[in-house]
Amino acid sequence: RITSKEREVQWSDLPSPPLEKIYGFLSRAEQVNMSLVCRKWSEGYGSPAVWKTFRFVLRESQLSMDTCPVMKFVHKYGSMFQHVEIEYILTKEMHLVYTWCKHFIAFLHILTCKSQLISVKFRSFSKLFHCIDTATYNDICREIEVFLGSQHHLKRSDFDQSFFGYQEGIGILKSLTESNRESLTHLVLHRFVRYQYEKQESNFAQILSILLGLPSLTTLDIDYSYFVEFMFASQSADVKFFKICQTRGISNIILHYDDEFMDLEHFRGLTSIDWRLLKELYPNLHVECNFTIYCPTWQDVEFLIVPNMPITHLNFTYEYELERSDDADYYMDIDGLLNHCLACKTNDHLASLHLT
């Protein structure tokens, strides 16, 4: 039976822990509506638990306003942010593109002054860089460097489809790693810099020295590139390199290849000897492969998947044209792919296989 005292309990009396849990399941717009219910819920909206994760995404409707509502939240709650994701959404109006740049730079200034993040993600900046002038591009790269240099507790940093220029990318990577040397465990460099076919081993050595200076790094998520070959190939390494590697703890390599962006004919390739050496250096090494190839040839597959490669997850996206199916000596079908994996003893490590 409900007592008179129990009848007096109101939703506004909901304790803070469950209130924060409820906020955690809602979108930012829904959180705003919930905060308008009563004073207690409005106070809950301002708790650190609600604002520890923040997505900086500005759409055309927000960019068109005289005062951007998102920036109001950033000014008020920026000191509570712990996990930030920044994504550029393509807009056709050029004046709105530069408005986005203005807000983004202001956003980084606030984070630089107020926040110590645990993770940060930059997404789809390549769409932005195609639109803006050189001066604005340089301003953005410089502000990213300054911001990353102000952070000292980042555990994870993601760059997805940024396509920075090489020198700008090096500067950003240096700023990130020098200030987060002891904390960074997970680094994603997915289409991080503009791809170049020219081999520049002195430049690769720059990146290599940066990454080897990260004692806590356990996961490296990266595109197949000259740099990957330079970093992992035994022919390019010396004794000093091996000694440094043996003190590091990389246990997960997530390797991407998409033939829309890169052509394998420009690479040397990692051999079974290279992978055997890597397994000796990193006994707990696991490799996840994400390959996208239009009409894969035998040469493509034999290049990417070799013996001694400790593949635990293989995600293979392909398009196979029926009219080419008769040319079995050149194009590889699914049976050929699976037989090749068996021949390479990939199944010794494989935990999942996804073909699409």
mmCIF file with all atom_site columns, N, CA, C and O in Angstrom, residues 78-107:
data_model
loop_
_atom_site.group_PDB
_atom_site.id
_atom_site.type_symbol
_atom_site.label_atom_id
_atom_site.label_alt_id
_atom_site.label_comp_id
_atom_site.label_asym_id
_atom_site.label_entity_id
_atom_site.label_seq_id
_atom_site.pdbx_PDB_ins_code
_atom_site.Cartn_x
_atom_site.Cartn_y
_atom_site.Cartn_z
_atom_site.occupancy
_atom_site.B_iso_or_equiv
_atom_site.pdbx_formal_charge
_atom_site.auth_seq_id
_atom_site.auth_comp_id
_atom_site.auth_asym_id
_atom_site.auth_atom_id
_atom_site.pdbx_PDB_model_num
ATOM 1   N N  . GLY A 1 78  ? 33.024 23.698 -21.359 1.00 0.00 ? 78  GLY A N  1
ATOM 2   C CA . GLY A 1 78  ? 34.247 23.173 -21.964 1.00 0.00 ? 78  GLY A CA 1
ATOM 3   C C  . GLY A 1 78  ? 35.237 22.569 -20.981 1.00 0.00 ? 78  GLY A C  1
ATOM 4   O O  . GLY A 1 78  ? 35.949 21.620 -21.313 1.00 0.00 ? 78  GLY A O  1
ATOM 5   N N  . SER A 1 79  ? 35.277 23.082 -19.770 1.00 0.00 ? 79  SER A N  1
ATOM 6   C CA . SER A 1 79  ? 36.227 22.571 -18.779 1.00 0.00 ? 79  SER A CA 1
ATOM 7   C C  . SER A 1 79  ? 35.889 21.149 -18.332 1.00 0.00 ? 79  SER A C  1
ATOM 8   O O  . SER A 1 79  ? 36.726 20.467 -17.737 1.00 0.00 ? 79  SER A O  1
ATOM 9   N N  . MET A 1 80  ? 34.664 20.688 -18.628 1.00 0.00 ? 80  MET A N  1
ATOM 10  C CA . MET A 1 80  ? 34.238 19.344 -18.221 1.00 0.00 ? 80  MET A CA 1
ATOM 11  C C  . MET A 1 80  ? 34.501 18.297 -19.304 1.00 0.00 ? 80  MET A C  1
ATOM 12  O O  . MET A 1 80  ? 34.375 17.101 -19.047 1.00 0.00 ? 80  MET A O  1
ATOM 13  N N  . PHE A 1 81  ? 34.845 18.728 -20.503 1.00 0.00 ? 81  PHE A N  1
ATOM 14  C CA . PHE A 1 81  ? 35.022 17.782 -21.604 1.00 0.00 ? 81  PHE A CA 1
ATOM 15  C C  . PHE A 1 81  ? 36.192 16.839 -21.319 1.00 0.00 ? 81  PHE A C  1
ATOM 16  O O  . PHE A 1 81  ? 37.253 17.256 -20.869 1.00 0.00 ? 81  PHE A O  1
ATOM 17  N N  . GLN A 1 82  ? 35.986 15.553 -21.619 1.00 0.00 ? 82  GLN A N  1
ATOM 18  C CA . GLN A 1 82  ? 37.057 14.558 -21.533 1.00 0.00 ? 82  GLN A CA 1
ATOM 19  C C  . GLN A 1 82  ? 37.275 13.838 -22.859 1.00 0.00 ? 82  GLN A C  1
ATOM 20  O O  . GLN A 1 82  ? 38.399 13.469 -23.188 1.00 0.00 ? 82  GLN A O  1
ATOM 21  N N  . HIS A 1 83  ? 36.186 13.630 -23.586 1.00 0.00 ? 83  HIS A N  1
ATOM 22  C CA . HIS A 1 83  ? 36.257 12.936 -24.871 1.00 0.00 ? 83  HIS A CA 1
ATOM 23  C C  . HIS A 1 83  ? 35.600 13.828 -25.920 1.00 0.00 ? 83  HIS A C  1
ATOM 24  O O  . HIS A 1 83  ? 34.409 14.123 -25.822 1.00 0.00 ? 83  HIS A O  1
ATOM 25  N N  . VAL A 1 84  ? 36.368 14.240 -26.908 1.00 0.00 ? 84  VAL A N  1
ATOM 26  C CA . VAL A 1 84  ? 35.865 15.180 -27.910 1.00 0.00 ? 84  VAL A CA 1
ATOM 27  C C  . VAL A 1 84  ? 36.015 14.581 -29.304 1.00 0.00 ? 84  VAL A C  1
ATOM 28  O O  . VAL A 1 84  ? 37.068 14.029 -29.647 1.00 0.00 ? 84  VAL A O  1
ATOM 29  N N  . GLU A 1 85  ? 34.956 14.687 -30.080 1.00 0.00 ? 85  GLU A N  1
ATOM 30  C CA . GLU A 1 85  ? 34.988 14.288 -31.489 1.00 0.00 ? 85  GLU A CA 1
ATOM 31  C C  . GLU A 1 85  ? 34.654 15.509 -32.337 1.00 0.00 ? 85  GLU A C  1
ATOM 32  O O  . GLU A 1 85  ? 33.641 16.178 -32.098 1.00 0.00 ? 85  GLU A O  1
ATOM 33  N N  . ILE A 1 86  ? 35.504 15.796 -33.298 1.00 0.00 ? 86  ILE A N  1
ATOM 34  C CA . ILE A 1 86  ? 35.324 16.958 -34.168 1.00 0.00 ? 86  ILE A CA 1
ATOM 35  C C  . ILE A 1 86  ? 35.131 16.457 -35.591 1.00 0.00 ? 86  ILE A C  1
ATOM 36  O O  . ILE A 1 86  ? 35.992 15.752 -36.126 1.00 0.00 ? 86  ILE A O  1
ATOM 37  N N  . GLU A 1 87  ? 34.017 16.801 -36.186 1.00 0.00 ? 87  GLU A N  1
ATOM 38  C CA . GLU A 1 87  ? 33.730 16.343 -37.552 1.00 0.00 ? 87  GLU A CA 1
ATOM 39  C C  . GLU A 1 87  ? 33.267 17.513 -38.404 1.00 0.00 ? 87  GLU A C  1
ATOM 40  O O  . GLU A 1 87  ? 32.414 18.301 -37.984 1.00 0.00 ? 87  GLU A O  1
ATOM 41  N N  . TYR A 1 88  ? 33.844 17.600 -39.590 1.00 0.00 ? 88  TYR A N  1
ATOM 42  C CA . TYR A 1 88  ? 33.410 18.633 -40.527 1.00 0.00 ? 88  TYR A CA 1
ATOM 43  C C  . TYR A 1 88  ? 32.313 18.064 -41.418 1.00 0.00 ? 88  TYR A C  1
ATOM 44  O O  . TYR A 1 88  ? 32.493 17.022 -42.058 1.00 0.00 ? 88  TYR A O  1
ATOM 45  N N  . ILE A 1 89  ? 31.169 18.743 -41.455 1.00 0.00 ? 89  ILE A N  1
ATOM 46  C CA . ILE A 1 89  ? 30.054 18.364 -42.317 1.00 0.00 ? 89  ILE A CA 1
ATOM 47  C C  . ILE A 1 89  ? 30.069 19.275 -43.534 1.00 0.00 ? 89  ILE A C  1
ATOM 48  O O  . ILE A 1 89  ? 30.030 20.502 -43.406 1.00 0.00 ? 89  ILE A O  1
ATOM 49  N N  . LEU A 1 90  ? 30.121 18.688 -44.708 1.00 0.00 ? 90  LEU A N  1
ATOM 50  C CA . LEU A 1 90  ? 30.250 19.450 -45.947 1.00 0.00 ? 90  LEU A CA 1
ATOM 51  C C  . LEU A 1 90  ? 29.078 20.406 -46.142 1.00 0.00 ? 90  LEU A C  1
ATOM 52  O O  . LEU A 1 90  ? 27.918 20.040 -45.959 1.00 0.00 ? 90  LEU A O  1
ATOM 53  N N  . THR A 1 91  ? 29.393 21.640 -46.493 1.00 0.00 ? 91  THR A N  1
ATOM 54  C CA . THR A 1 91  ? 28.382 22.635 -46.829 1.00 0.00 ? 91  THR A CA 1
ATOM 55  C C  . THR A 1 91  ? 28.752 23.294 -48.152 1.00 0.00 ? 91  THR A C  1
ATOM 56  O O  . THR A 1 91  ? 29.935 23.456 -48.468 1.00 0.00 ? 91  THR A O  1
ATOM 57  N N  . LYS A 1 92  ? 27.747 23.647 -48.938 1.00 0.00 ? 92  LYS A N  1
ATOM 58  C CA . LYS A 1 92  ? 27.998 24.209 -50.269 1.00 0.00 ? 92  LYS A CA 1
ATOM 59  C C  . LYS A 1 92  ? 28.219 25.720 -50.239 1.00 0.00 ? 92  LYS A C  1
ATOM 60  O O  . LYS A 1 92  ? 28.739 26.292 -51.193 1.00 0.00 ? 92  LYS A O  1
ATOM 61  N N  . GLU A 1 93  ? 27.797 26.358 -49.166 1.00 0.00 ? 93  GLU A N  1
ATOM 62  C CA . GLU A 1 93  ? 27.924 27.810 -49.060 1.00 0.00 ? 93  GLU A CA 1
ATOM 63  C C  . GLU A 1 93  ? 29.314 28.171 -48.543 1.00 0.00 ? 93  GLU A C  1
ATOM 64  O O  . GLU A 1 93  ? 29.661 27.858 -47.405 1.00 0.00 ? 93  GLU A O  1
ATOM 65  N N  . MET A 1 94  ? 30.114 28.845 -49.366 1.00 0.00 ? 94  MET A N  1
ATOM 66  C CA . MET A 1 94  ? 31.499 29.116 -49.000 1.00 0.00 ? 94  MET A CA 1
ATOM 67  C C  . MET A 1 94  ? 31.610 30.004 -47.770 1.00 0.00 ? 94  MET A C  1
ATOM 68  O O  . MET A 1 94  ? 32.513 29.828 -46.944 1.00 0.00 ? 94  MET A O  1
ATOM 69  N N  . HIS A 1 95  ? 30.704 30.957 -47.623 1.00 0.00 ? 95  HIS A N  1
ATOM 70  C CA . HIS A 1 95  ? 30.806 31.826 -46.449 1.00 0.00 ? 95  HIS A CA 1
ATOM 71  C C  . HIS A 1 95  ? 30.548 31.035 -45.167 1.00 0.00 ? 95  HIS A C  1
ATOM 72  O O  . HIS A 1 95  ? 31.107 31.351 -44.109 1.00 0.00 ? 95  HIS A O  1
ATOM 73  N N  . LEU A 1 96  ? 29.746 29.961 -45.262 1.00 0.00 ? 96  LEU A N  1
ATOM 74  C CA . LEU A 1 96  ? 29.511 29.117 -44.095 1.00 0.00 ? 96  LEU A CA 1
ATOM 75  C C  . LEU A 1 96  ? 30.717 28.225 -43.800 1.00 0.00 ? 96  LEU A C  1
ATOM 76  O O  . LEU A 1 96  ? 30.968 27.875 -42.644 1.00 0.00 ? 96  LEU A O  1
ATOM 77  N N  . VAL A 1 97  ? 31.457 27.865 -44.848 1.00 0.00 ? 97  VAL A N  1
ATOM 78  C CA . VAL A 1 97  ? 32.692 27.095 -44.653 1.00 0.00 ? 97  VAL A CA 1
ATOM 79  C C  . VAL A 1 97  ? 33.663 27.899 -43.787 1.00 0.00 ? 97  VAL A C  1
ATOM 80  O O  . VAL A 1 97  ? 34.247 27.381 -42.823 1.00 0.00 ? 97  VAL A O  1
ATOM 81  N N  . TYR A 1 98  ? 33.821 29.170 -44.112 1.00 0.00 ? 98  TYR A N  1
ATOM 82  C CA . TYR A 1 98  ? 34.750 30.004 -43.346 1.00 0.00 ? 98  TYR A CA 1
ATOM 83  C C  . TYR A 1 98  ? 34.189 30.352 -41.964 1.00 0.00 ? 98  TYR A C  1
ATOM 84  O O  . TYR A 1 98  ? 34.957 30.574 -41.020 1.00 0.00 ? 98  TYR A O  1
ATOM 85  N N  . THR A 1 99  ? 32.863 30.372 -41.847 1.00 0.00 ? 99  THR A N  1
ATOM 86  C CA . THR A 1 99  ? 32.259 30.531 -40.521 1.00 0.00 ? 99  THR A CA 1
ATOM 87  C C  . THR A 1 99  ? 32.586 29.325 -39.655 1.00 0.00 ? 99  THR A C  1
ATOM 88  O O  . THR A 1 99  ? 32.900 29.460 -38.460 1.00 0.00 ? 99  THR A O  1
ATOM 89  N N  . TRP A 1 100 ? 32.519 28.127 -40.258 1.00 0.00 ? 100 TRP A N  1
ATOM 90  C CA . TRP A 1 100 ? 32.892 26.910 -39.525 1.00 0.00 ? 100 TRP A CA 1
ATOM 91  C C  . TRP A 1 100 ? 34.341 27.005 -39.054 1.00 0.00 ? 100 TRP A C  1
ATOM 92  O O  . TRP A 1 100 ? 34.644 26.670 -37.900 1.00 0.00 ? 100 TRP A O  1
ATOM 93  N N  . CYS A 1 101 ? 35.219 27.455 -39.922 1.00 0.00 ? 101 CYS A N  1
ATOM 94  C CA . CYS A 1 101 ? 36.638 27.583 -39.563 1.00 0.00 ? 101 CYS A CA 1
ATOM 95  C C  . CYS A 1 101 ? 36.818 28.531 -38.378 1.00 0.00 ? 101 CYS A C  1
ATOM 96  O O  . CYS A 1 101 ? 37.607 28.259 -37.461 1.00 0.00 ? 101 CYS A O  1
ATOM 97  N N  . LYS A 1 102 ? 36.084 29.630 -38.395 1.00 0.00 ? 102 LYS A N  1
ATOM 98  C CA . LYS A 1 102 ? 36.176 30.606 -37.299 1.00 0.00 ? 102 LYS A CA 1
ATOM 99  C C  . LYS A 1 102 ? 35.738 29.973 -35.979 1.00 0.00 ? 102 LYS A C  1
ATOM 100 O O  . LYS A 1 102 ? 36.416 30.110 -34.954 1.00 0.00 ? 102 LYS A O  1
ATOM 101 N N  . HIS A 1 103 ? 34.607 29.257 -36.011 1.00 0.00 ? 103 HIS A N  1
ATOM 102 C CA . HIS A 1 103 ? 34.116 28.611 -34.791 1.00 0.00 ? 103 HIS A CA 1
ATOM 103 C C  . HIS A 1 103 ? 35.062 27.497 -34.339 1.00 0.00 ? 103 HIS A C  1
ATOM 104 O O  . HIS A 1 103 ? 35.274 27.304 -33.134 1.00 0.00 ? 103 HIS A O  1
ATOM 105 N N  . PHE A 1 104 ? 35.617 26.774 -35.286 1.00 0.00 ? 104 PHE A N  1
ATOM 106 C CA . PHE A 1 104 ? 36.521 25.673 -34.943 1.00 0.00 ? 104 PHE A CA 1
ATOM 107 C C  . PHE A 1 104 ? 37.777 26.194 -34.244 1.00 0.00 ? 104 PHE A C  1
ATOM 108 O O  . PHE A 1 104 ? 38.215 25.637 -33.224 1.00 0.00 ? 104 PHE A O  1
ATOM 109 N N  . ILE A 1 105 ? 38.347 27.267 -34.769 1.00 0.00 ? 105 ILE A N  1
ATOM 110 C CA . ILE A 1 105 ? 39.538 27.849 -34.144 1.00 0.00 ? 105 ILE A CA 1
ATOM 111 C C  . ILE A 1 105 ? 39.208 28.364 -32.745 1.00 0.00 ? 105 ILE A C  1
ATOM 112 O O  . ILE A 1 105 ? 39.978 28.169 -31.793 1.00 0.00 ? 105 ILE A O  1
ATOM 113 N N  . ALA A 1 106 ? 38.033 28.990 -32.600 1.00 0.00 ? 106 ALA A N  1
ATOM 114 C CA . ALA A 1 106 ? 37.604 29.453 -31.272 1.00 0.00 ? 106 ALA A CA 1
ATOM 115 C C  . ALA A 1 106 ? 37.408 28.269 -30.326 1.00 0.00 ? 106 ALA A C  1
ATOM 116 O O  . ALA A 1 106 ? 37.756 28.343 -29.133 1.00 0.00 ? 106 ALA A O  1
ATOM 117 N N  . PHE A 1 107 ? 36.871 27.186 -30.852 1.00 0.00 ? 107 PHE A N  1
ATOM 118 C CA . PHE A 1 107 ? 36.661 25.970 -30.062 1.00 0.00 ? 107 PHE A CA 1
ATOM 119 C C  . PHE A 1 107 ? 37.992 25.427 -29.547 1.00 0.00 ? 107 PHE A C  1
ATOM 120 O O  . PHE A 1 107 ? 38.126 25.078 -28.363 1.00 0.00 ? 107 PHE A O  1
#
